[in-house]
Coordinates of C-alpha atoms in Angstrom, one line a residue:
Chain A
X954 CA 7.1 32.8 30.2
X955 CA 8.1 36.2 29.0
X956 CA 10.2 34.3 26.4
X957 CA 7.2 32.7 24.8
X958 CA 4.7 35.2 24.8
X959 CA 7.4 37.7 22.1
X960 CA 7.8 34.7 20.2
X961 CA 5.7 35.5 17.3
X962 CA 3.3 33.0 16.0
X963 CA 1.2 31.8 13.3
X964 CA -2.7 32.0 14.0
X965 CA -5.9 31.5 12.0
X966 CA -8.8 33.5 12.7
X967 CA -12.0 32.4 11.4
X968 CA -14.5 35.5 10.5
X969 CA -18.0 35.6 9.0
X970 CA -18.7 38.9 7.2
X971 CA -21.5 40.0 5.5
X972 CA -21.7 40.5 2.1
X973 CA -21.1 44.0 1.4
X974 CA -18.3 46.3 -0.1
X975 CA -15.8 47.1 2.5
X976 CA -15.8 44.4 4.7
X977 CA -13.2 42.4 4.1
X978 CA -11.0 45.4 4.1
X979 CA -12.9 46.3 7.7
X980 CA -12.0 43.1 8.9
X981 CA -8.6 43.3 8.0
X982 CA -7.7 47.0 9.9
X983 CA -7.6 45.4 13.1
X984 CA -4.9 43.1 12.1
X985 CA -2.6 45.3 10.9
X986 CA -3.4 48.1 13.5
X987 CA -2.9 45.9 16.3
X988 CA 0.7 44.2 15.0
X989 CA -0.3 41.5 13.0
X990 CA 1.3 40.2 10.3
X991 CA -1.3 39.0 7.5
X992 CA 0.1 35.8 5.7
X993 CA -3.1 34.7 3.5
X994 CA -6.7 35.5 3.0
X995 CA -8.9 32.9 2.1
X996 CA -12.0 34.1 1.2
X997 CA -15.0 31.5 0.6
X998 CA -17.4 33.1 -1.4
X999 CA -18.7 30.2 -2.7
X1000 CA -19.8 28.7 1.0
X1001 CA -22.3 30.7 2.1
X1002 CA -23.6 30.4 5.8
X1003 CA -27.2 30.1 6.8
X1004 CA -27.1 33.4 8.0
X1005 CA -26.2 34.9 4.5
X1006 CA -22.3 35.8 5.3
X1007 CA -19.3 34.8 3.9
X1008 CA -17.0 32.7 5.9
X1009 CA -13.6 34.1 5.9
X1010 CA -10.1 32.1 7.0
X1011 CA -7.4 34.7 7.5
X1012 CA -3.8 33.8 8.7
X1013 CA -1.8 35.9 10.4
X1014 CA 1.8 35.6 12.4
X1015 CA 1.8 37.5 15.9
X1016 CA 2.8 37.6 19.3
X1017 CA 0.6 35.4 21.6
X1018 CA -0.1 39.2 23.5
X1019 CA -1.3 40.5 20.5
X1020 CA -3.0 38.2 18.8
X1021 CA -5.5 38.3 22.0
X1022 CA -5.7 42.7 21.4
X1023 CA -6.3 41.9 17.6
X1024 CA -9.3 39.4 18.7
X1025 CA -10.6 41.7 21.4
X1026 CA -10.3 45.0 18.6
X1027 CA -11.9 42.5 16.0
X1028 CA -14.9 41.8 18.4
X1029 CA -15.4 45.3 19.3
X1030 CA -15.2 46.6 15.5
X1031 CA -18.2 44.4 15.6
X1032 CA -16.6 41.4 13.3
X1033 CA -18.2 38.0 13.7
X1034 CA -15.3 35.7 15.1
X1035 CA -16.0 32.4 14.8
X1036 CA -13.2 31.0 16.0
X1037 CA -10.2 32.3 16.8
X1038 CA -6.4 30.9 17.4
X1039 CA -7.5 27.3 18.2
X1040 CA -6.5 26.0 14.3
X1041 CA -3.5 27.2 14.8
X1042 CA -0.8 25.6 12.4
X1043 CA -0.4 23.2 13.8
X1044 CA 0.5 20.0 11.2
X1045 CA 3.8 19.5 10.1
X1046 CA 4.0 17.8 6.7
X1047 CA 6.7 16.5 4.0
X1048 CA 6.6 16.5 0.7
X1049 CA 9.2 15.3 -2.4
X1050 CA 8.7 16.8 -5.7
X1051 CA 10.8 15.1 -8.8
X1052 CA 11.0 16.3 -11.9
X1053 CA 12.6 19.2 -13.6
X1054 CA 12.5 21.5 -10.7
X1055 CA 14.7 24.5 -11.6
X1056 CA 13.5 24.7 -15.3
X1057 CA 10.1 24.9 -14.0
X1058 CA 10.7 28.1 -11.6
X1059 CA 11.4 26.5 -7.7
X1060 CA 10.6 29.8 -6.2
X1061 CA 7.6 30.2 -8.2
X1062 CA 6.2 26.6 -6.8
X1063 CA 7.1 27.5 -3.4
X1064 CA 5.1 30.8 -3.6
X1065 CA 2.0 29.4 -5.1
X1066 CA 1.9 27.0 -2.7
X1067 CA 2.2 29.6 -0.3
X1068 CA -0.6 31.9 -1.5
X1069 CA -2.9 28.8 -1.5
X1070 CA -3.3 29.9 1.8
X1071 CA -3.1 28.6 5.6
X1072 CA 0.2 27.0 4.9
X1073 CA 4.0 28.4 5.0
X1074 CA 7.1 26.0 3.6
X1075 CA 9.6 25.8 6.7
X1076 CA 12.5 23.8 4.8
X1077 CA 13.2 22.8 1.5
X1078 CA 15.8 21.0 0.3
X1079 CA 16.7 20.6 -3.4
X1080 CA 19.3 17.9 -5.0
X1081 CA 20.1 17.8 -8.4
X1082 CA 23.1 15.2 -8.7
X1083 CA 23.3 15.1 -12.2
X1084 CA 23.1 19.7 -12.7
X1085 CA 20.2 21.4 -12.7
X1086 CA 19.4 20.5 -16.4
X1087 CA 18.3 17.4 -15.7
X1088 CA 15.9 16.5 -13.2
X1089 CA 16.4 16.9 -9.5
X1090 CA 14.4 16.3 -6.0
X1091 CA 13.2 18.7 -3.5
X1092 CA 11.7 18.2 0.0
X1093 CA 9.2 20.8 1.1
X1094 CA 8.1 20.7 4.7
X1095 CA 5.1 22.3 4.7
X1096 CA 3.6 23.6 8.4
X1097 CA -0.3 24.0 7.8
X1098 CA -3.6 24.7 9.9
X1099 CA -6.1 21.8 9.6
X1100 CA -7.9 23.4 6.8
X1101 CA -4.8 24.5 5.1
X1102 CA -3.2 20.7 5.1
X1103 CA -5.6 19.6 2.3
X1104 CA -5.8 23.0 0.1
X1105 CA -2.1 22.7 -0.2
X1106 CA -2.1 19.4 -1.2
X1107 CA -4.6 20.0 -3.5
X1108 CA -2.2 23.2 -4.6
X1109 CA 0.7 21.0 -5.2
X1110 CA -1.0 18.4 -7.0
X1111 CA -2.5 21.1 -8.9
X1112 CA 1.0 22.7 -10.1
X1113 CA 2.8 19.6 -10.5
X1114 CA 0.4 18.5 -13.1
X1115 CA 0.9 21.8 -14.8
X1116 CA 4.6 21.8 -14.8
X1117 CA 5.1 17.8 -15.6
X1118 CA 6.3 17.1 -11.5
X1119 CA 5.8 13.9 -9.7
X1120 CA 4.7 14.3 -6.1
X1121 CA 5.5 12.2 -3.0
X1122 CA 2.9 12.6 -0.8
X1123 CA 2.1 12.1 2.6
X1124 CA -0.5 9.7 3.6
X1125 CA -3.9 10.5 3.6
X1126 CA -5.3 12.5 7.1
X1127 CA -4.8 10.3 10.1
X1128 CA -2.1 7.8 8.9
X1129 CA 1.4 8.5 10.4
X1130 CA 3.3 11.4 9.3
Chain B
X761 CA -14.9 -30.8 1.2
X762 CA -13.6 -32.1 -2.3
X763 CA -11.8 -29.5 -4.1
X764 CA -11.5 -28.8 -8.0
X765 CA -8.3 -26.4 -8.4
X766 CA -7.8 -24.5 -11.3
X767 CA -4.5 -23.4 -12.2
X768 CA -1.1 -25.0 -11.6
X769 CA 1.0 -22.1 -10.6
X770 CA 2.5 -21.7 -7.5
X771 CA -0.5 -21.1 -5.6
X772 CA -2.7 -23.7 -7.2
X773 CA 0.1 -25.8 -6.9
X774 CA 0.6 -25.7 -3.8
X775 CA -3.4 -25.4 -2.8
X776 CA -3.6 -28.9 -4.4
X777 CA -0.2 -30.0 -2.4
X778 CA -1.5 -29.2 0.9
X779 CA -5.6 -30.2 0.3
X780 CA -4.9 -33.4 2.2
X781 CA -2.9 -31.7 5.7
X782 CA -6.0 -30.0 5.7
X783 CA -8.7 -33.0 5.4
X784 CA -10.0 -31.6 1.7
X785 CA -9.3 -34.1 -1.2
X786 CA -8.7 -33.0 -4.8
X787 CA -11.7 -34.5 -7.4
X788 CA -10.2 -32.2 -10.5
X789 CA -7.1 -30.0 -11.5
X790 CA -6.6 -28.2 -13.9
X791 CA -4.6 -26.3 -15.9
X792 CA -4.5 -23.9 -19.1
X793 CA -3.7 -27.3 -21.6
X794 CA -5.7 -30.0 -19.3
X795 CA -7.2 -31.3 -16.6
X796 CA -7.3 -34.2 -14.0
X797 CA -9.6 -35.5 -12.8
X798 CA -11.0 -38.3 -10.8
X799 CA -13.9 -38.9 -8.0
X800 CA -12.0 -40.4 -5.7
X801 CA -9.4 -38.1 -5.4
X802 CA -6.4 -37.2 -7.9
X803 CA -3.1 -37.9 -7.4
X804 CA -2.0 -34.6 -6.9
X805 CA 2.0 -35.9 -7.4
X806 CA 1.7 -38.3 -10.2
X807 CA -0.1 -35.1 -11.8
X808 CA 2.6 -32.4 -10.6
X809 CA 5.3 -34.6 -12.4
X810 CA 3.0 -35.1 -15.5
X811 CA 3.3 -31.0 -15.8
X812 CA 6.7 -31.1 -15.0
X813 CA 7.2 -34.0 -18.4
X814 CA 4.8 -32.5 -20.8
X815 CA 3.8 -29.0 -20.1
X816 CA 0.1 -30.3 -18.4
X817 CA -1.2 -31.7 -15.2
X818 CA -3.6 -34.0 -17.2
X819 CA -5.3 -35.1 -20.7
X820 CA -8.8 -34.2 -20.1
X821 CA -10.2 -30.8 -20.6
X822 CA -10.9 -28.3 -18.0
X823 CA -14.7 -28.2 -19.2
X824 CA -14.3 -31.7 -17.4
X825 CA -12.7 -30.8 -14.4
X826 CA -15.7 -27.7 -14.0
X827 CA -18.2 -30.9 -14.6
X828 CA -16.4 -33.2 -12.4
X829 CA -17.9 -34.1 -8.7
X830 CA -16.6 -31.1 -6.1
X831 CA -18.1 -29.2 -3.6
X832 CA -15.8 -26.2 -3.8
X833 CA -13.8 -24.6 -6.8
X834 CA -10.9 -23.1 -6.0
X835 CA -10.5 -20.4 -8.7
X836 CA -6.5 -20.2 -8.8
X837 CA -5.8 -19.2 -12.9
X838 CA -4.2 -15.9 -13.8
X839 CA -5.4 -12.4 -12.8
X840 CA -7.1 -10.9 -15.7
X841 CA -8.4 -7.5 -16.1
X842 CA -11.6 -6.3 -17.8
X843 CA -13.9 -8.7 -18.0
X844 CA -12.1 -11.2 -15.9
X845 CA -12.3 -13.8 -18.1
X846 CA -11.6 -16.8 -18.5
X847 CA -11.5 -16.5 -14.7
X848 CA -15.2 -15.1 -14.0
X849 CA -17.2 -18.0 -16.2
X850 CA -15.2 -20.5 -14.3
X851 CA -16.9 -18.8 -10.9
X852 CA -20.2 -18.6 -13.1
X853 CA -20.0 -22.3 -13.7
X854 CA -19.5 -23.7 -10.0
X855 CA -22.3 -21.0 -8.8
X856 CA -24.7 -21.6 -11.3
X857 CA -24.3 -25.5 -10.1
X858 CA -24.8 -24.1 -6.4
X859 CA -21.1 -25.2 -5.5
X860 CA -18.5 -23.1 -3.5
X861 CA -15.9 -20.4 -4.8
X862 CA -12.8 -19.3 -3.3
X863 CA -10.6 -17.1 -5.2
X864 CA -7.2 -16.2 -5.6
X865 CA -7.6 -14.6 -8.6
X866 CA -8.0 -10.8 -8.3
X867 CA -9.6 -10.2 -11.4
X868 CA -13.3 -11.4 -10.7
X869 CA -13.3 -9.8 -7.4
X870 CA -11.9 -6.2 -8.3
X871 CA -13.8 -5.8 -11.6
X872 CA -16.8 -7.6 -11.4
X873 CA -17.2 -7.7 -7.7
X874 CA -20.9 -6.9 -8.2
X875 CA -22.1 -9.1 -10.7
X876 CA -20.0 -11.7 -8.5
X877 CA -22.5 -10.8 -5.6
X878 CA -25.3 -11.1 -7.9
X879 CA -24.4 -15.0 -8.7
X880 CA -24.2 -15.3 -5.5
X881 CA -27.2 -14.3 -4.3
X882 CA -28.7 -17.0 -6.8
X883 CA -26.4 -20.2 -5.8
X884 CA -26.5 -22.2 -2.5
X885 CA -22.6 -22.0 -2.8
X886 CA -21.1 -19.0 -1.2
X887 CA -17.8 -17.2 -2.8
X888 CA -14.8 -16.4 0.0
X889 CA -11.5 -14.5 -1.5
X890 CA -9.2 -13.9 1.5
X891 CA -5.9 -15.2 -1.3
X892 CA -6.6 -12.0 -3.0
X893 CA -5.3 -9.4 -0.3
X894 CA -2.2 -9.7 0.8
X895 CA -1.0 -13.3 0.7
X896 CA -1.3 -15.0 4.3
X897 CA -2.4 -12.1 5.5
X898 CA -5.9 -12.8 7.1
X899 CA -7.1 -9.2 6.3
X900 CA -10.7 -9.9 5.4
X901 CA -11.3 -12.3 7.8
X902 CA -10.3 -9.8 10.1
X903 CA -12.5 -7.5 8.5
X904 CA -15.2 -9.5 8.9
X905 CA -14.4 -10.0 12.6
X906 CA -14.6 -6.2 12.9
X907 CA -17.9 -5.8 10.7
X908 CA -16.6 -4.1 7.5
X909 CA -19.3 -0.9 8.6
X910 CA -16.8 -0.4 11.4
X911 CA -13.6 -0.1 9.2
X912 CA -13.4 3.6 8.5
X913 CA -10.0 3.2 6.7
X914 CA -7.3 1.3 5.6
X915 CA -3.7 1.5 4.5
X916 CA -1.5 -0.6 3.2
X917 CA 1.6 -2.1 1.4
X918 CA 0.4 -4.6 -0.5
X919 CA 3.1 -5.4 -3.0
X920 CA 6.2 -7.2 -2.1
X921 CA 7.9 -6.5 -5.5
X922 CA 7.8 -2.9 -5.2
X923 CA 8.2 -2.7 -1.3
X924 CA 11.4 -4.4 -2.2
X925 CA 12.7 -2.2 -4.9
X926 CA 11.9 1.0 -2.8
X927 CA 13.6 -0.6 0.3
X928 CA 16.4 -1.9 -1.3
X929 CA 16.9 1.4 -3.1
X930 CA 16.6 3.3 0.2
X931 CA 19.4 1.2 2.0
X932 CA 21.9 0.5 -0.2
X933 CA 21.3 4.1 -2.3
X934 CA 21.0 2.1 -5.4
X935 CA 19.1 3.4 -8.3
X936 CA 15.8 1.6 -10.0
X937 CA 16.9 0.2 -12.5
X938 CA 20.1 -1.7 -10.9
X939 CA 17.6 -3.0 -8.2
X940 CA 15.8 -4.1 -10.4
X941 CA 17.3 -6.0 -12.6
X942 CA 19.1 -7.7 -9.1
X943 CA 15.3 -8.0 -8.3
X944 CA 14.3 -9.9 -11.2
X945 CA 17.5 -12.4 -10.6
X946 CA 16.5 -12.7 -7.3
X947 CA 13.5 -14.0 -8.5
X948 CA 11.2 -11.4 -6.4
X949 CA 10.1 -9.3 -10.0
X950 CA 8.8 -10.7 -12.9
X951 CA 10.7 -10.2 -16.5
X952 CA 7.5 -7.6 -17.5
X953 CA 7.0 -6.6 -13.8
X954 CA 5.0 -3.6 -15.2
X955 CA 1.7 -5.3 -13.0
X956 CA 3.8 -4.6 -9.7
X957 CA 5.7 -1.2 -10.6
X958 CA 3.3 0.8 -12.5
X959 CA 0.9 -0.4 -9.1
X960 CA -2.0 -2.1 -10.8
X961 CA -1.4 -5.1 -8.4
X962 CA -1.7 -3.4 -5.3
X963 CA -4.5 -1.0 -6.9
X964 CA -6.6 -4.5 -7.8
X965 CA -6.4 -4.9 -4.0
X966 CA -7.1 -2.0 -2.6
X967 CA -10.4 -2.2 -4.8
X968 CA -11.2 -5.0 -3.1
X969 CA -11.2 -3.9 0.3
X970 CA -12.8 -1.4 -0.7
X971 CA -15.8 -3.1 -2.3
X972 CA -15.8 -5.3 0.9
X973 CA -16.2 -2.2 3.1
X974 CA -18.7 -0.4 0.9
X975 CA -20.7 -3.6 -0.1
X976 CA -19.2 -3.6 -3.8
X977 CA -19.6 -0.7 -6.7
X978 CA -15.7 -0.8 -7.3
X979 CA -13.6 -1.3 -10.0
X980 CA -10.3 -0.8 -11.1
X981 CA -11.3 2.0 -12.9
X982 CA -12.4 3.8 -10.0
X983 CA -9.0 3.6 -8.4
X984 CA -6.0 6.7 -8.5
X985 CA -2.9 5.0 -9.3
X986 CA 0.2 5.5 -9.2
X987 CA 3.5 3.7 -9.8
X988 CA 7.6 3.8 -8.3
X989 CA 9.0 3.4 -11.8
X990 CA 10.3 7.0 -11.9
X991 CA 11.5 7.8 -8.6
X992 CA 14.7 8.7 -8.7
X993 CA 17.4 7.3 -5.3
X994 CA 17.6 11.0 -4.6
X995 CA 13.8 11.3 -3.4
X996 CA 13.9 8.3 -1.2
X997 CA 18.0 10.6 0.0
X998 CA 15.7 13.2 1.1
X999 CA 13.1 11.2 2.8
X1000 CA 15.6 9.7 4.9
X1001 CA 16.7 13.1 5.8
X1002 CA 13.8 14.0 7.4
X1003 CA 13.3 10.3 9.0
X1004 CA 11.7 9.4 6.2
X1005 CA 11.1 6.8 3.3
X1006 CA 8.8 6.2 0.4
X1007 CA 6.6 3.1 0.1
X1008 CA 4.0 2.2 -2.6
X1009 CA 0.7 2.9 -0.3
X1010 CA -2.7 2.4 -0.9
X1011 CA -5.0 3.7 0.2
X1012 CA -9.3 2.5 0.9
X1013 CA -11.3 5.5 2.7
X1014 CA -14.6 6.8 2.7
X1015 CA -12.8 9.1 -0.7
X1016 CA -12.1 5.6 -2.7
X1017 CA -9.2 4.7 -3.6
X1018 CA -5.7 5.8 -3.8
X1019 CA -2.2 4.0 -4.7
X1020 CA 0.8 5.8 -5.1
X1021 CA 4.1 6.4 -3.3
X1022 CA 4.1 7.9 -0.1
X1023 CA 6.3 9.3 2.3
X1024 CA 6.1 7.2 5.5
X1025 CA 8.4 7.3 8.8
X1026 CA 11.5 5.8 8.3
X1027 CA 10.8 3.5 11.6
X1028 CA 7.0 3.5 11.7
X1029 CA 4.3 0.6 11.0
X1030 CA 4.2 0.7 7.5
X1031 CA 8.1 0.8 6.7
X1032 CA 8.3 -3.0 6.6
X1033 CA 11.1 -4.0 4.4
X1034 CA 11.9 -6.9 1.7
X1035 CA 8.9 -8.5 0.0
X1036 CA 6.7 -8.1 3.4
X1037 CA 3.6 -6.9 3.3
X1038 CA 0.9 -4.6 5.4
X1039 CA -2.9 -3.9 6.2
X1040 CA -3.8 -1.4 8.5
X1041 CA -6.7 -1.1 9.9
X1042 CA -8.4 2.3 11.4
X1043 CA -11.2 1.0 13.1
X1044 CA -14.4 3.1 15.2
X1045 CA -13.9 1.1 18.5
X1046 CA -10.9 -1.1 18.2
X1047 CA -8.4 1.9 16.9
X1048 CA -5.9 1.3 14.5
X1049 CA -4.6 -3.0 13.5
X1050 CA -1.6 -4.0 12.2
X1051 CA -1.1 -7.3 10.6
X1052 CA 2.1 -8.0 8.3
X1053 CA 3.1 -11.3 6.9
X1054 CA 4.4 -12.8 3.3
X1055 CA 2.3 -11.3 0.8
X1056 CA 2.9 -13.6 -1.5
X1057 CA 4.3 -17.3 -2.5
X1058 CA 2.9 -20.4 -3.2
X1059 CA 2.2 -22.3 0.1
X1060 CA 1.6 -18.7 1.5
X1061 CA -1.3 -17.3 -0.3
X1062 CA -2.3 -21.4 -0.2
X1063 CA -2.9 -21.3 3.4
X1064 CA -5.2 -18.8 2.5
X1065 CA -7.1 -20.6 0.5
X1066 CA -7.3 -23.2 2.4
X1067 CA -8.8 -21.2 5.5
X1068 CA -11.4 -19.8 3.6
X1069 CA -12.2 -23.3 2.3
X1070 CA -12.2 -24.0 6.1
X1071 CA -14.9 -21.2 6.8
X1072 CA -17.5 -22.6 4.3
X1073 CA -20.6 -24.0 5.6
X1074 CA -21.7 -27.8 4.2
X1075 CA -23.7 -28.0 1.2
X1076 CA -26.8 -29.7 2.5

């Protein structure tokens, strides 16, 4: 078992904070004192709890050891953990973008997809059979927490609008992937 | 029950062939240049041939074969979009004279599915449309089975034209445009098979189930649609490297309505290949239903018909 507990992970943490300066940055200490690597932030200030505080999703890659220490220092710093390490990324999903792929910055489509947040490409795989000039394929496989799956489809829809790509989508939640 | 068919295509054609095997008799058909008709039955052969000589199945008008003696019209003309016409009057017609409706054509059902109800409601005749989804499929009378409150979603390929383009394309890694054309010779795509490719076909559909499960308030308007036209064979190469392939899905959930190609496994449910098509069903109790069949063709989408006409109750 010693093999899987160094394997380092992706996790999502769900926080509430309240809304004052400092928080976030409060929240986040923890994390990076304790080992963990912080992949995205996604901060809904626009959803509100009941209570007043802010829900916050962070995503962070660690070891299954110290993600427990960064939930345990999290709780002790007196952060509201919702829910911690059960959303873990968990779906796998595909997608083929068409289109003039290269002219339009690859890296920069992977990366905003990225930021979206609660999502990381794992493969992609471009053709272009006729040069990069003209238009050419690419497979992303996407691995996403539950609430990441649908913000980076919406992320990818969003940028292949903008940059005149067609996208191949998976089916819709809960048809076979 | 005695039957007044408009429209000679295949299907109407092939509803008036097979009235008889089912114990129905024909009192009127027509098509888009005349009509037959006759009370005691029409002679559905001599009037095929007549078509075949001059271009018509008869020499009366169709206003006659909407006035003749029937207790269900079987509405088989051309899908039109908009305001359904000169489909939707037809319907209007038989209602308003508290006849029977079964459709086959989409158009009244997709975009005027509520104004359809609302004739209904109105007329001692009841209107049935299971020819308009998928062919032979018997996806609404399943639906119905199920109770359309329990049918949280469904899926489905729903267009044999461009299930066969994206299949062919997939195995034999040609491009669109050459499996199309050998499409078209094949006889499986029309010369303008822009209704099929672009996805409006599959859309009209899909709008249907979905004003079925949500007890109308769609239109083809309200649908997202997509089309295969400009997918390139190097998409569907990368599917299959990841197990993989693309099909033109749509897609009826509690979020409306969705058509557009999608990446499905390459050996799951919804690959089917050819001109087959698909309805899946994700129900609250019963899980998830497959039924596949021909989604298409003349004594296909008749038997169809026929069924539904088999469901009706008698008019007093």
């Amino acid at each position: 078992m010693a093999a899987v507990s160094e394997e380092v992970r992706a996790f999502t943490v769900r926080l509430e904070l309240v809304d004052e300066p400092g928080e976030l940055l409060r929240a986040l200490e923890p994390i990076a004192e304790n080992g963990g690597n912080l992949l995205s932030i996604f901060h809904e200030r626009g959803n509100v709890t009941p209570r007043g505080h802010i829900p916050v999703e962070v995503d962070l890659e660690a070891t299954e050891d110290r993600f427990d220490t960064i939930v345990d220092a999290l709780r002790e710093a007196g952060v509201n953990v919702i829910q911690a390490g059960e959303d873990r990324y968990g779906e796998e999903l595909a997608v083929v973008l068409v289109g003039h792929l290269v002219d339009t910055d690859l890296s920069d489509t992977l990366s905003r997809v990225e930021d979206c947040g609660g999502v990381s490409v794992s493969d992609v795989s471009l053709t272009a059979p006729d040069g990069t000039a003209e238009e050419s394929a690419a497979r992303l496989r996407l691995v996403a927490s539950t609430a990441g799956r649908d913000r980076a489809l919406e992320t990818v829809r969003s940028i292949a609008a903008e940059k005149d790509l067609r996208v191949i989508e998976p089916l819709a939640d809960g048809g076979e992937a | 029950m005695r039957l007044a068919v408009l429209g000679a295509g295949a299907v109407g054609e092939s509803v008036a062939e097979l009235a008889g095997e089912y114990g129905h008799s024909v009192t009127a058909f027509a098509d888009s240049s005349g009509a037959a008709v006759d009370a005691d039955g029409v002679d559905v052969a001599a009037a095929l041939s007549r078509k075949a000589e001059t271009g018509s199945v008869g020499s009366q008008s169709t206003e006659a074969a909407l006035s003749a003696d029937y207790d269900v019209l079987v509405e088989a003309t051309p899908t039109t979009l908009g305001d359904a016409e000169p489909g939707f009057s037809n319907v209007r017609a038989a209602l308003e004279r508290d006849r029977h409706v079964v459709l086959a054509n989409k158009g009244p059902v997709a975009e005027r599915y509520d104004d359809l109800r609302d004739l209904e409601r109105d007329s001692a005749g009841s209107v049935r449309f299971e020819a308009t989804v998928g062919g032979a499929i018997p996806a609404l009378a399943t639906i119905e089975d199920l109770g359309p409150g329990r049918v949280t979603a469904i899926r489905g390929i729903l267009n044999g034209t461009a299930n066969f383009v994206l299949s062919r394309m997939a195995a034999e890694g040609l491009g669109y445009e050459h499996v199309l054309a050998e499409a078209q010779d094949l006889g499986v795509a029309e010369a303008d098979p822009s209704f099929d490719v672009q996805g409006t076909d599959a859309a009209l559909k899909c709008v249907i189930l979905a004003n079925v499960l949500s007890g109308g308030g769609y239109t083809l308007a309200d649908a997202d649609v997509e089309g295969i036209e400009d997918i390139p064979g190097s998409a569907l190469d990368l599917a299959a490297e990841d197990g993989r392939t693309v099909r033109l899905v749509g897609e009826v959930d509690a979020d409306g309505v969705r058509v557009g190609p999608r990446l499905v496994p390459e050996r799951g449910t919804l690959a089917v290949t050819g001109t087959m098509n698909i309805v899946q069903l994700e129900t609250e109790h019963a899980g998830r239903l497959n039924i596949s069949g021909r989604g298409a063709g003349g004594p296909e989408t008749a038997s169809a018909v026929l069924s539904d006409v088999g469901r009706l109750p008698p008019l007093e």
